[in-house]
Coordinates of C-alpha atoms in Angstrom, one line a residue:
Chain A
V1 CA -15.5 -15.8 -21.9
N2 CA -11.9 -17.8 -21.1
R3 CA -10.8 -18.4 -17.1
R4 CA -8.1 -15.6 -17.9
E5 CA -10.3 -13.0 -18.9
F6 CA -12.6 -14.2 -16.3
I7 CA -14.4 -11.2 -13.8
P8 CA -16.2 -12.4 -11.0
L9 CA -19.7 -11.5 -10.8
A10 CA -18.8 -9.8 -7.0
A11 CA -16.9 -7.2 -9.2
A12 CA -19.0 -7.1 -12.1
G13 CA -21.3 -4.7 -10.9
L14 CA -18.3 -2.0 -10.2
L15 CA -17.0 -3.1 -14.0
A16 CA -20.4 -1.8 -15.5
G17 CA -19.0 1.1 -17.1
Y18 CA -15.8 -0.8 -18.7
A19 CA -17.2 -1.1 -22.0
G20 CA -17.7 2.5 -22.6
F21 CA -14.1 3.8 -22.4
R22 CA -12.6 3.9 -25.7
G23 CA -9.0 4.6 -26.4
G24 CA -7.5 2.1 -23.7
R25 CA -6.5 -1.2 -24.8
Q26 CA -9.2 -3.4 -24.1
T27 CA -8.3 -6.5 -25.7
A28 CA -4.8 -8.4 -26.4
P29 CA -3.0 -6.9 -29.3
Q30 CA -3.3 -8.7 -32.8
R31 CA -0.2 -10.4 -34.2
N32 CA 1.5 -7.8 -36.3
A33 CA -0.1 -4.6 -34.5
R34 CA 1.3 -1.8 -33.9
S35 CA 0.9 0.5 -30.5
V36 CA 2.0 4.4 -30.4
V37 CA 4.0 5.9 -28.0
T38 CA 4.6 9.6 -27.9
L39 CA 7.9 11.2 -26.3
R40 CA 7.8 14.8 -25.7
K41 CA 11.0 16.5 -24.5
S42 CA 10.4 18.5 -20.9
A43 CA 13.3 20.2 -19.8
S44 CA 12.0 21.2 -16.9
Y45 CA 8.8 21.2 -14.4
D46 CA 8.0 24.4 -14.9
E47 CA 6.7 24.0 -18.4
D48 CA 3.5 23.7 -20.0
L49 CA 3.2 19.7 -19.2
A50 CA -0.6 20.1 -19.1
G51 CA -0.6 21.5 -22.8
S52 CA 2.0 18.7 -23.8
L53 CA 0.0 16.0 -22.1
L54 CA -3.0 17.1 -23.7
E55 CA -1.4 17.0 -26.9
G56 CA -0.1 13.6 -26.6
L57 CA -3.7 11.9 -24.9
R58 CA -5.5 13.6 -27.9
G59 CA -3.3 11.9 -30.1
S60 CA -3.4 8.6 -28.9
G61 CA -7.4 8.9 -29.0
V62 CA -7.9 8.9 -25.7
E63 CA -12.1 9.7 -25.3
V64 CA -12.8 10.1 -21.7
S65 CA -15.8 12.2 -21.8
G66 CA -18.2 11.6 -18.7
K67 CA -16.0 8.7 -17.8
K68 CA -14.3 8.3 -14.5
V69 CA -10.5 8.5 -14.3
L70 CA -8.1 7.3 -11.9
L71 CA -4.7 8.9 -11.7
K72 CA -1.9 6.4 -10.0
P73 CA 1.1 8.4 -9.5
N74 CA 4.6 6.2 -8.0
L75 CA 4.9 7.3 -4.4
A76 CA 8.0 6.1 -3.2
G77 CA 9.3 8.3 -0.2
F78 CA 9.1 10.7 2.2
T79 CA 10.7 13.4 0.0
S80 CA 10.3 16.6 -2.0
D81 CA 13.2 15.6 -4.2
E82 CA 12.6 15.4 -8.0
F83 CA 13.9 11.7 -8.6
T84 CA 12.0 9.7 -6.5
N85 CA 8.1 9.8 -6.4
T86 CA 6.2 10.7 -9.5
N87 CA 6.4 14.9 -9.6
V88 CA 3.8 16.7 -8.4
A89 CA 3.5 19.1 -11.6
V90 CA 3.1 16.0 -14.0
V91 CA 0.4 14.9 -11.4
A92 CA -1.3 18.2 -11.4
A93 CA -0.7 18.6 -15.4
A94 CA -2.3 15.4 -16.1
F95 CA -5.1 16.3 -13.4
A96 CA -6.0 19.4 -15.6
A97 CA -5.8 17.6 -18.9
F98 CA -8.3 14.9 -18.2
Q99 CA -10.2 17.7 -17.3
E100 CA -9.9 19.3 -20.2
L101 CA -10.8 16.1 -22.1
G102 CA -14.5 15.9 -20.0
A103 CA -13.9 13.4 -17.3
A104 CA -16.9 13.4 -15.2
E105 CA -14.5 12.4 -12.2
V106 CA -10.8 12.3 -12.1
L107 CA -9.5 11.0 -8.7
I108 CA -5.6 10.4 -7.5
G109 CA -5.1 7.4 -5.6
D110 CA -2.0 5.3 -4.9
A111 CA -1.5 2.1 -2.4
P112 CA 2.6 3.0 -1.8
E113 CA 4.4 -0.3 -1.6
F114 CA 7.0 0.8 1.1
H115 CA 5.3 3.2 3.3
R116 CA 1.7 3.4 5.0
D117 CA 1.1 6.6 5.9
T118 CA 0.1 7.5 2.2
Y119 CA -1.3 11.1 3.0
A120 CA 1.9 11.7 5.0
L121 CA 3.8 10.7 1.7
A122 CA 1.7 12.5 -0.6
E123 CA 1.8 15.6 1.3
A124 CA 6.1 15.6 1.8
A125 CA 5.8 15.1 -2.3
G126 CA 3.9 18.6 -2.4
Y127 CA 0.2 17.0 -3.5
R128 CA -1.4 18.8 -1.0
D129 CA 0.0 22.3 -2.1
R130 CA -0.3 21.5 -5.6
I131 CA -3.5 20.0 -6.5
P132 CA -6.6 21.2 -6.2
N133 CA -9.1 20.4 -3.6
F134 CA -6.4 17.8 -2.5
D135 CA -8.5 16.0 0.2
D136 CA -11.8 15.6 -2.2
V137 CA -9.8 13.9 -4.9
F138 CA -7.3 11.9 -3.4
V139 CA -7.4 8.4 -2.3
D140 CA -5.5 6.3 -0.6
L141 CA -6.0 2.8 -2.2
N142 CA -4.3 0.9 1.0
G143 CA -7.5 1.6 2.9
D144 CA -10.0 1.1 0.3
D145 CA -12.8 -1.1 0.0
V146 CA -11.5 -4.1 -2.0
S147 CA -13.5 -6.7 -4.3
P148 CA -12.1 -9.9 -5.6
V149 CA -10.4 -10.7 -9.1
A150 CA -10.2 -14.4 -10.2
G151 CA -7.4 -15.4 -12.2
L152 CA -4.4 -14.1 -11.2
L153 CA -1.6 -16.4 -12.9
D154 CA -2.9 -19.9 -11.4
G155 CA -6.1 -19.0 -10.4
A156 CA -5.8 -17.2 -6.8
D157 CA -8.1 -14.5 -6.2
I158 CA -6.7 -11.1 -5.9
Y159 CA -8.4 -8.3 -3.8
L160 CA -8.3 -4.8 -5.7
P161 CA -9.5 -1.6 -4.6
T162 CA -13.0 -0.7 -5.6
T163 CA -12.3 2.8 -6.8
A164 CA -9.5 1.4 -8.9
L165 CA -11.9 -1.6 -10.1
R166 CA -14.7 1.5 -10.9
A167 CA -12.4 3.4 -12.7
D168 CA -13.1 3.7 -16.7
L169 CA -9.6 4.5 -17.0
V170 CA -6.9 4.0 -14.9
V171 CA -3.7 6.0 -15.7
S172 CA -0.4 5.0 -14.2
I173 CA 1.9 8.0 -13.9
A174 CA 5.3 6.6 -13.1
K175 CA 8.7 7.8 -12.7
M176 CA 11.4 6.7 -15.1
K177 CA 13.4 4.4 -12.7
T178 CA 16.1 1.8 -13.1
D179 CA 15.0 -1.3 -10.4
S180 CA 17.0 -3.4 -8.3
R181 CA 14.8 -6.6 -8.6
L182 CA 12.8 -5.8 -12.0
G183 CA 15.8 -3.9 -14.2
A184 CA 13.4 -1.0 -14.8
A185 CA 10.4 0.1 -12.8
L186 CA 7.9 2.0 -15.3
S187 CA 4.3 2.2 -15.9
M188 CA 3.6 -1.8 -15.7
T189 CA 5.5 -2.0 -12.2
N190 CA 3.6 0.9 -11.0
L191 CA 0.9 -0.6 -10.9
F192 CA 2.1 -2.8 -7.8
G193 CA 1.0 0.2 -6.0
L194 CA -2.7 -0.7 -6.9
I195 CA -2.6 -3.8 -4.7
P196 CA -3.7 -2.8 -1.3
G197 CA -1.3 -3.5 2.0
S198 CA -4.2 -3.7 4.2
V199 CA -4.8 -7.2 2.7
Y200 CA -1.2 -8.0 1.3
G201 CA 1.2 -6.2 3.8
W202 CA 4.2 -4.3 2.7
P203 CA 5.8 -4.5 -0.3
Q204 CA 2.3 -5.9 -1.7
E205 CA 4.3 -7.3 -4.8
K206 CA 5.7 -9.9 -3.0
A207 CA 2.5 -11.1 -1.1
H208 CA 2.0 -14.0 -3.5
G209 CA 4.9 -15.1 -3.9
L210 CA 4.7 -15.4 -7.4
G211 CA 7.4 -13.0 -8.1
S212 CA 7.3 -9.5 -9.1
A213 CA 7.9 -10.1 -12.8
K214 CA 4.9 -12.3 -13.4
V215 CA 2.4 -10.1 -10.9
A216 CA 3.2 -6.6 -13.4
P217 CA 1.7 -8.1 -16.6
E218 CA -1.0 -9.5 -14.5
L219 CA -2.4 -6.6 -13.2
A220 CA -1.7 -5.0 -16.7
R221 CA -4.0 -7.7 -18.0
I222 CA -6.6 -6.7 -15.3
F223 CA -6.5 -3.3 -15.8
R224 CA -6.3 -3.1 -19.4
R225 CA -8.2 0.3 -19.4
S226 CA -5.0 1.8 -18.8
F227 CA -2.9 4.6 -19.9
A228 CA 0.7 5.3 -19.2
I229 CA 2.4 8.4 -18.5
V230 CA 5.8 8.3 -17.6
D231 CA 7.7 10.8 -15.8
G232 CA 11.3 11.0 -17.2
V233 CA 11.9 15.2 -16.7
W234 CA 13.9 13.6 -13.8
G235 CA 14.1 10.0 -12.9
M236 CA 16.5 7.7 -10.9
E237 CA 19.2 5.5 -12.2
G238 CA 21.0 3.0 -10.1
Q239 CA 19.1 1.1 -7.0
G240 CA 15.9 2.0 -7.9
P241 CA 12.9 2.2 -7.0
V242 CA 13.6 4.0 -3.9
A243 CA 17.7 3.8 -3.0
G244 CA 18.8 5.3 -6.3
T245 CA 20.4 8.7 -7.2
A246 CA 19.1 11.6 -9.7
K247 CA 19.4 11.6 -13.4
M248 CA 17.9 13.7 -15.8
A249 CA 16.1 12.4 -19.2
G250 CA 14.0 15.4 -19.7
V251 CA 11.4 13.8 -21.7
I252 CA 8.1 12.6 -20.9
A253 CA 6.6 9.4 -22.5
M254 CA 3.0 8.3 -23.0
G255 CA 0.6 5.7 -24.6
D256 CA -2.3 3.5 -24.2
D257 CA 0.1 0.1 -24.5
L258 CA 2.0 -0.2 -21.0
A259 CA 4.2 -2.5 -22.8
A260 CA 5.2 -0.2 -25.7
V261 CA 5.5 3.0 -23.3
D262 CA 7.9 0.7 -21.0
A263 CA 9.8 -0.6 -24.2
T264 CA 10.5 3.2 -25.3
C265 CA 11.5 4.0 -22.0
C266 CA 13.9 1.0 -21.9
R267 CA 15.5 2.2 -24.9
V268 CA 15.4 6.0 -23.8
M269 CA 17.7 4.8 -20.8
G270 CA 19.8 2.6 -22.8
I271 CA 18.7 -0.5 -21.5
D272 CA 17.5 -3.5 -24.2
P273 CA 13.5 -4.1 -23.4
S274 CA 14.2 -8.2 -24.1
K275 CA 16.1 -8.3 -21.2
I276 CA 13.3 -7.0 -19.1
E277 CA 11.5 -9.9 -17.4
Y278 CA 7.8 -8.7 -16.7
L279 CA 8.3 -7.0 -20.4
K280 CA 9.2 -10.4 -22.3
L281 CA 6.1 -11.8 -20.2
A282 CA 4.3 -9.1 -21.5
A283 CA 4.9 -8.6 -24.9
D284 CA 1.9 -10.2 -27.2
Q285 CA 0.1 -10.5 -24.4
Q286 CA -0.6 -7.3 -22.8
G287 CA 1.0 -5.3 -25.3
V288 CA 4.3 -5.1 -27.9
I289 CA 7.6 -4.4 -27.2
E290 CA 9.6 -4.7 -30.7
E291 CA 10.8 -1.3 -31.9
A292 CA 9.2 -2.2 -35.1
R293 CA 5.7 -2.6 -34.0
I294 CA 5.8 0.6 -31.9
E295 CA 5.1 3.7 -33.7
Q296 CA 7.1 6.8 -32.3
R297 CA 5.7 10.1 -32.3
G298 CA 7.2 13.5 -31.3
E299 CA 10.7 13.0 -30.3
A300 CA 12.7 10.3 -31.8
I301 CA 14.2 8.0 -29.6
R302 CA 17.9 8.8 -30.2
D303 CA 17.2 12.5 -29.7
V304 CA 16.3 11.9 -26.0
R305 CA 18.5 8.9 -25.2
T306 CA 20.0 9.4 -21.6
D307 CA 21.9 6.2 -20.9
F308 CA 21.0 5.4 -16.9
R309 CA 23.4 3.7 -14.9
P310 CA 21.5 0.2 -14.2
A311 CA 21.0 -1.1 -11.1
A312 CA 23.9 -3.6 -9.5
F313 CA 22.1 -6.4 -9.2
H314 CA 18.6 -7.3 -10.5
S315 CA 16.5 -10.7 -10.6
A316 CA 13.1 -10.9 -11.5
Chain B
L1 CA -15.1 11.6 16.1
L2 CA -14.4 7.5 16.7
R3 CA -17.5 7.6 18.3
K4 CA -19.2 9.5 14.9
A5 CA -17.3 7.1 12.9
Q6 CA -18.1 3.7 13.9
N7 CA -20.2 1.8 11.2
P8 CA -23.4 0.2 11.7
D9 CA -21.8 -3.5 11.9
G10 CA -19.6 -2.1 15.3
G11 CA -16.4 -2.0 13.1
W12 CA -14.3 1.3 11.9
A13 CA -13.5 1.7 8.2
F14 CA -9.9 3.1 7.4
Y15 CA -12.0 5.9 6.0
P16 CA -15.5 6.7 6.9
G17 CA -17.9 5.9 4.6
K18 CA -16.3 2.7 3.5
A19 CA -16.3 -1.1 5.1
S20 CA -14.8 -2.1 8.5
W21 CA -11.3 -3.4 9.0
L22 CA -10.2 -5.3 11.8
E23 CA -7.2 -2.9 12.1
P24 CA -8.8 0.4 12.9
T25 CA -12.0 -1.2 14.2
V26 CA -9.2 -2.8 16.8
Y27 CA -7.2 0.6 17.4
A28 CA -10.7 2.3 18.1
A29 CA -12.0 -0.2 20.3
L30 CA -8.9 -0.2 22.5
A31 CA -9.1 3.8 22.6
L32 CA -12.4 3.5 23.8
H33 CA -11.8 0.7 26.0
G34 CA -14.6 -0.3 28.5
Q35 CA -17.2 1.5 26.4
L36 CA -20.1 0.2 24.6
E37 CA -18.5 0.8 21.2
A38 CA -15.6 -1.4 22.1
A39 CA -17.8 -4.2 23.1
R40 CA -19.6 -3.8 19.9
A41 CA -16.6 -4.0 18.0
W42 CA -15.6 -7.0 19.7
E43 CA -18.8 -8.9 19.2
L44 CA -18.0 -8.0 15.1
I45 CA -14.5 -9.1 15.1
R46 CA -15.1 -12.4 17.0
G47 CA -17.6 -13.4 14.2
W48 CA -14.1 -12.7 11.8
Q49 CA -12.0 -15.6 13.6
L50 CA -11.3 -18.6 11.0
A51 CA -11.3 -22.4 11.8
S52 CA -7.9 -22.1 11.9
G53 CA -7.5 -20.1 14.8
G54 CA -6.5 -17.1 12.8
W55 CA -8.3 -13.8 11.8
R56 CA -9.2 -12.4 8.5
P57 CA -9.0 -8.9 8.2
S58 CA -12.2 -8.0 7.0
A59 CA -15.5 -9.7 5.9
E60 CA -14.5 -9.3 2.4
V61 CA -10.9 -10.6 2.3
P62 CA -10.7 -14.7 3.5
G63 CA -7.7 -15.9 5.0
A64 CA -6.4 -15.3 8.1
N65 CA -3.0 -12.6 8.4
W66 CA -1.0 -10.6 10.6
T67 CA -4.1 -8.9 12.2
T68 CA -4.7 -12.1 14.3
A69 CA -2.7 -10.7 16.7
L70 CA -4.6 -7.6 17.0
A71 CA -8.0 -9.7 17.7
V72 CA -6.2 -11.4 20.4
L73 CA -5.0 -8.2 22.0
L74 CA -8.8 -7.0 22.0
G75 CA -10.1 -10.2 23.0
V76 CA -7.8 -10.3 26.2
Q77 CA -9.1 -6.9 26.8
Q78 CA -12.5 -7.8 26.3
G79 CA -12.3 -11.2 28.0
G80 CA -11.1 -9.5 30.5
Q81 CA -13.4 -7.3 30.8
R82 CA -16.6 -9.5 30.7
G83 CA -15.2 -12.8 31.2
P84 CA -17.2 -15.4 29.2
V85 CA -15.5 -18.5 28.3
A86 CA -16.2 -17.8 24.8
N87 CA -13.9 -15.0 24.7
G88 CA -11.0 -17.2 26.4
L89 CA -11.4 -20.3 23.5
A90 CA -11.5 -17.9 20.6
V91 CA -8.3 -16.3 22.0
A92 CA -6.8 -19.4 22.8
K93 CA -7.2 -20.5 19.2
G94 CA -5.5 -17.0 18.4
L95 CA -3.1 -17.6 20.5
E96 CA -2.4 -20.8 19.0
W97 CA -2.4 -19.6 15.4
L98 CA 0.1 -17.1 16.5
R99 CA 2.5 -19.5 17.7
N100 CA 2.2 -21.6 14.6
N101 CA 2.6 -18.7 12.1
A102 CA 6.2 -17.5 13.7
K103 CA 9.2 -18.1 11.9
D104 CA 12.8 -17.6 13.5
G105 CA 10.7 -15.2 16.0
A106 CA 9.3 -13.0 13.4
W107 CA 5.5 -12.8 11.9
S108 CA 4.8 -11.7 8.5
W109 CA 2.2 -9.6 7.2
R110 CA 0.9 -12.7 5.6
R111 CA 2.3 -16.1 5.7
S112 CA 4.0 -16.0 2.2
N113 CA 5.7 -12.5 3.2
A114 CA 9.1 -12.4 5.1
G115 CA 9.1 -11.2 8.3
S116 CA 8.6 -7.6 9.1
A117 CA 8.7 -5.2 12.3
E118 CA 5.1 -4.4 12.8
P119 CA 3.1 -7.9 12.7
T120 CA 6.5 -9.3 14.9
A121 CA 6.0 -6.4 17.6
L122 CA 2.0 -6.6 17.8
A123 CA 2.3 -10.5 18.2
I124 CA 4.8 -10.4 21.0
V125 CA 2.7 -8.0 22.8
A126 CA -0.4 -10.0 22.2
L127 CA 1.0 -13.2 23.6
R128 CA 2.3 -11.3 26.3
S129 CA -0.8 -10.1 27.2
A130 CA -2.6 -13.4 27.0
G131 CA -0.2 -14.6 29.1
A132 CA 1.9 -17.0 27.0
D133 CA 5.4 -18.1 27.6
L134 CA 7.6 -16.4 25.0
A135 CA 11.2 -18.1 26.7
E136 CA 11.6 -20.1 23.0
L137 CA 10.7 -17.1 21.2
A138 CA 12.1 -13.7 23.4
Q139 CA 15.7 -13.7 21.9
S140 CA 15.1 -14.4 18.4
S141 CA 12.2 -12.0 18.2
E142 CA 14.1 -9.1 20.1
K143 CA 16.9 -9.9 17.6
F144 CA 14.7 -9.6 14.2
L145 CA 13.2 -6.3 15.4
L146 CA 16.7 -5.0 16.7
A147 CA 17.7 -5.5 13.1
D148 CA 14.5 -4.2 11.5
T149 CA 14.2 -1.4 13.6
L150 CA 16.1 1.2 12.1
T151 CA 13.6 3.4 10.7
P152 CA 11.0 6.0 11.4
E153 CA 8.3 3.6 10.9
T154 CA 9.3 0.4 12.4
C155 CA 10.7 2.2 15.7
G156 CA 7.6 2.5 17.4
P157 CA 6.2 -1.1 17.0
A158 CA 9.6 -2.3 17.5
L159 CA 9.7 -0.2 21.2
V160 CA 6.3 -1.8 21.6
G161 CA 7.8 -5.2 20.9
L162 CA 10.9 -4.9 22.6
Q163 CA 9.1 -3.1 26.0
G164 CA 10.9 -3.7 29.2
T165 CA 14.2 -4.3 27.7
S166 CA 17.7 -2.5 28.0
Q167 CA 17.5 -2.3 23.8
A168 CA 14.1 -0.4 23.9
Q169 CA 16.1 1.9 26.3
G170 CA 18.6 2.0 24.0
L171 CA 16.4 3.2 21.2
A172 CA 14.9 6.1 23.2
P173 CA 17.0 8.3 22.2
L174 CA 16.8 8.2 18.2
A175 CA 13.2 7.5 18.8
A176 CA 12.7 11.0 20.4
R177 CA 14.7 12.5 17.6
W178 CA 12.0 10.7 15.0
V179 CA 8.9 11.2 16.8
A180 CA 10.3 14.9 16.5
E181 CA 11.1 15.0 12.8
S182 CA 8.8 12.9 10.9
G183 CA 6.3 14.1 8.7
S184 CA 4.2 11.0 9.2
P185 CA 1.4 11.1 12.0
L186 CA 1.3 7.6 11.9
T187 CA 4.9 7.2 12.6
R188 CA 4.8 9.8 15.5
A189 CA 1.6 8.0 17.5
W190 CA 3.8 4.8 17.3
I191 CA 6.8 6.1 18.6
R192 CA 4.7 7.6 21.2
I193 CA 3.2 4.6 22.5
G194 CA 6.7 2.7 22.4
L195 CA 8.2 5.4 24.2
R196 CA 5.2 5.3 26.9
V197 CA 4.9 1.7 27.5
N198 CA 8.3 2.0 28.5
N199 CA 7.8 4.6 30.6
I200 CA 9.8 7.2 28.9
E201 CA 7.6 10.5 28.7
V202 CA 7.2 12.3 25.6
A203 CA 5.2 15.3 24.9
D204 CA 1.6 15.3 23.0
P205 CA 1.3 17.2 19.6
V206 CA 0.1 20.5 19.9
G207 CA -2.3 22.2 17.5
A208 CA -1.6 18.9 14.9
S209 CA -4.3 18.9 12.4
M210 CA -6.7 15.5 12.5
P211 CA -5.5 12.8 10.5
R212 CA -8.4 11.6 7.9
N213 CA -7.2 8.0 8.5
L214 CA -9.3 6.4 11.2
A215 CA -6.6 4.0 12.6
I216 CA -4.2 6.6 13.1
V217 CA -6.8 8.8 14.2
A218 CA -7.1 6.0 16.8
L219 CA -3.6 5.5 17.2
E220 CA -3.2 9.2 18.1
A221 CA -5.9 8.6 20.9
L222 CA -3.7 5.9 22.4
A223 CA -1.0 7.4 22.2
A224 CA -2.2 10.4 24.1
H225 CA -0.7 11.0 27.6
E226 CA -4.2 10.1 29.2
G227 CA -4.8 7.4 26.5
N228 CA -5.0 3.6 26.5
H229 CA -1.8 3.1 25.8
R230 CA -1.3 0.8 28.4
L231 CA -3.3 -1.5 27.0
L232 CA -0.2 -2.1 24.7
R233 CA 1.8 -2.7 27.9
A234 CA 1.5 -6.0 28.5
Q235 CA 2.3 -6.6 32.4
A236 CA -0.4 -4.2 32.8
V237 CA -3.1 -6.9 31.9
P238 CA -4.4 -8.1 35.1
E239 CA -7.2 -10.6 33.2
K240 CA -4.6 -12.8 32.0
A241 CA -5.0 -15.5 34.8
Q242 CA -8.4 -15.6 34.1
I243 CA -8.0 -16.1 30.7
Q244 CA -5.7 -18.9 31.0
E245 CA -7.6 -20.6 33.3
E246 CA -11.0 -20.3 30.7
V247 CA -8.9 -21.8 28.3
T248 CA -7.7 -24.7 30.8
A249 CA -11.5 -25.2 31.3

């Protein structure tokens, strides 16, 4: 076990179920490996999203029978608009789909980057009204117990929520957004919301002074038992992830390679993924981003392409 | 609820059944000020102080952060109540840490972060509660808080940090509007505390459901009309002279 793969003994017990999950990317991809990304058209949140997600999950070979699944939405603002937070319809559909696939436990959790009152955020986004047994399944990861994970970049420990570390699969249910800091905010950057504010403050990803672009792939490495679902039915263009404007793309993207899913979403948004620093850093370490190495299922990119207005400034 | 939720180690978690953290522990201890639960909380928290004088945010997490201000605030209250010299020394080291970690009048969540309203406001209150001379910091801190206050979430802590100033009075109408409009119990509790420490009356909520986050439960208890919000009113701490004497000794 080399240093960058190291999981401290303190967390080893929590991660005992790690090897059991099949379907997520568990090791760095082999050179020339290909990843599968599924694109599904969805014109509104009233469609059968659960059926659509189920089809995509099965197509990706996700097996979660008897496993613990954590759904990680993007809760970014006190609003019920359709373009700021991961829409509750997508989260509810994912919740139903993973239950249908036989998961032993499906939880929903977030450690929002910009706001402290996680339950109030979730309530404003309609989660309490639409998620069955909301109080039993929702976890404020900003107030969770934490455990250290060694080997972040130059060796600093990072403290992460035990609920996330214990999960057999972390599902990043991101919103399709442009981002004023990173160029794009998608499934990999959504993992910033696994960094607890109770340890790192708000917004958390700046806590290490390492730069957001470097931290995102590191989180994808730590949470490599992961799956990505990107809600692009409505997205956010311009000054995302919180101050942009609504943009409808009518698409949901999913796959078990977060880098490949994000690269595909960039192409859907009219953004060259090779210009996005965090994706360049993730390429060949946490996944693939070249179009030729991504097997596209469902819709073709050209059929769902919707150019997003980029952020006026971004610096990774 | 707070009494029942106290962990066996004397602290409080953010959520029942989880490990103790400094932040909910201090708010709960302040809400239960003068009671045995608060003394037990201070016994736990005192053990979390580091050699640097700063406080770690939990038993699990190393490294001092913004919650040092909260520990100092609780230490001032507990020290005043019980008077042991050790409390005064712990508070003095905490005050030194706070002074060493101010940047342009602002404090951050962690040393590597930029300044934020909540850590800044609480550091000011902690320093003032302990009788520290803020002459050098006051102007830049107030300027920072005013520049960083115009969100509902930061308004309450800023009112606490700016207490007694004309700027706080100027913010009051906006704060009153936000306390009525906000969907966040945390935001509402902080604003009510901020208004009350500035002697501005605000109604208690009627029929509101109990938040799940124990830090918010404690803040709501502090914010209530009969609550201990006065403990965040720096000039109302009678024991600061005693603590200064202990530190000097």
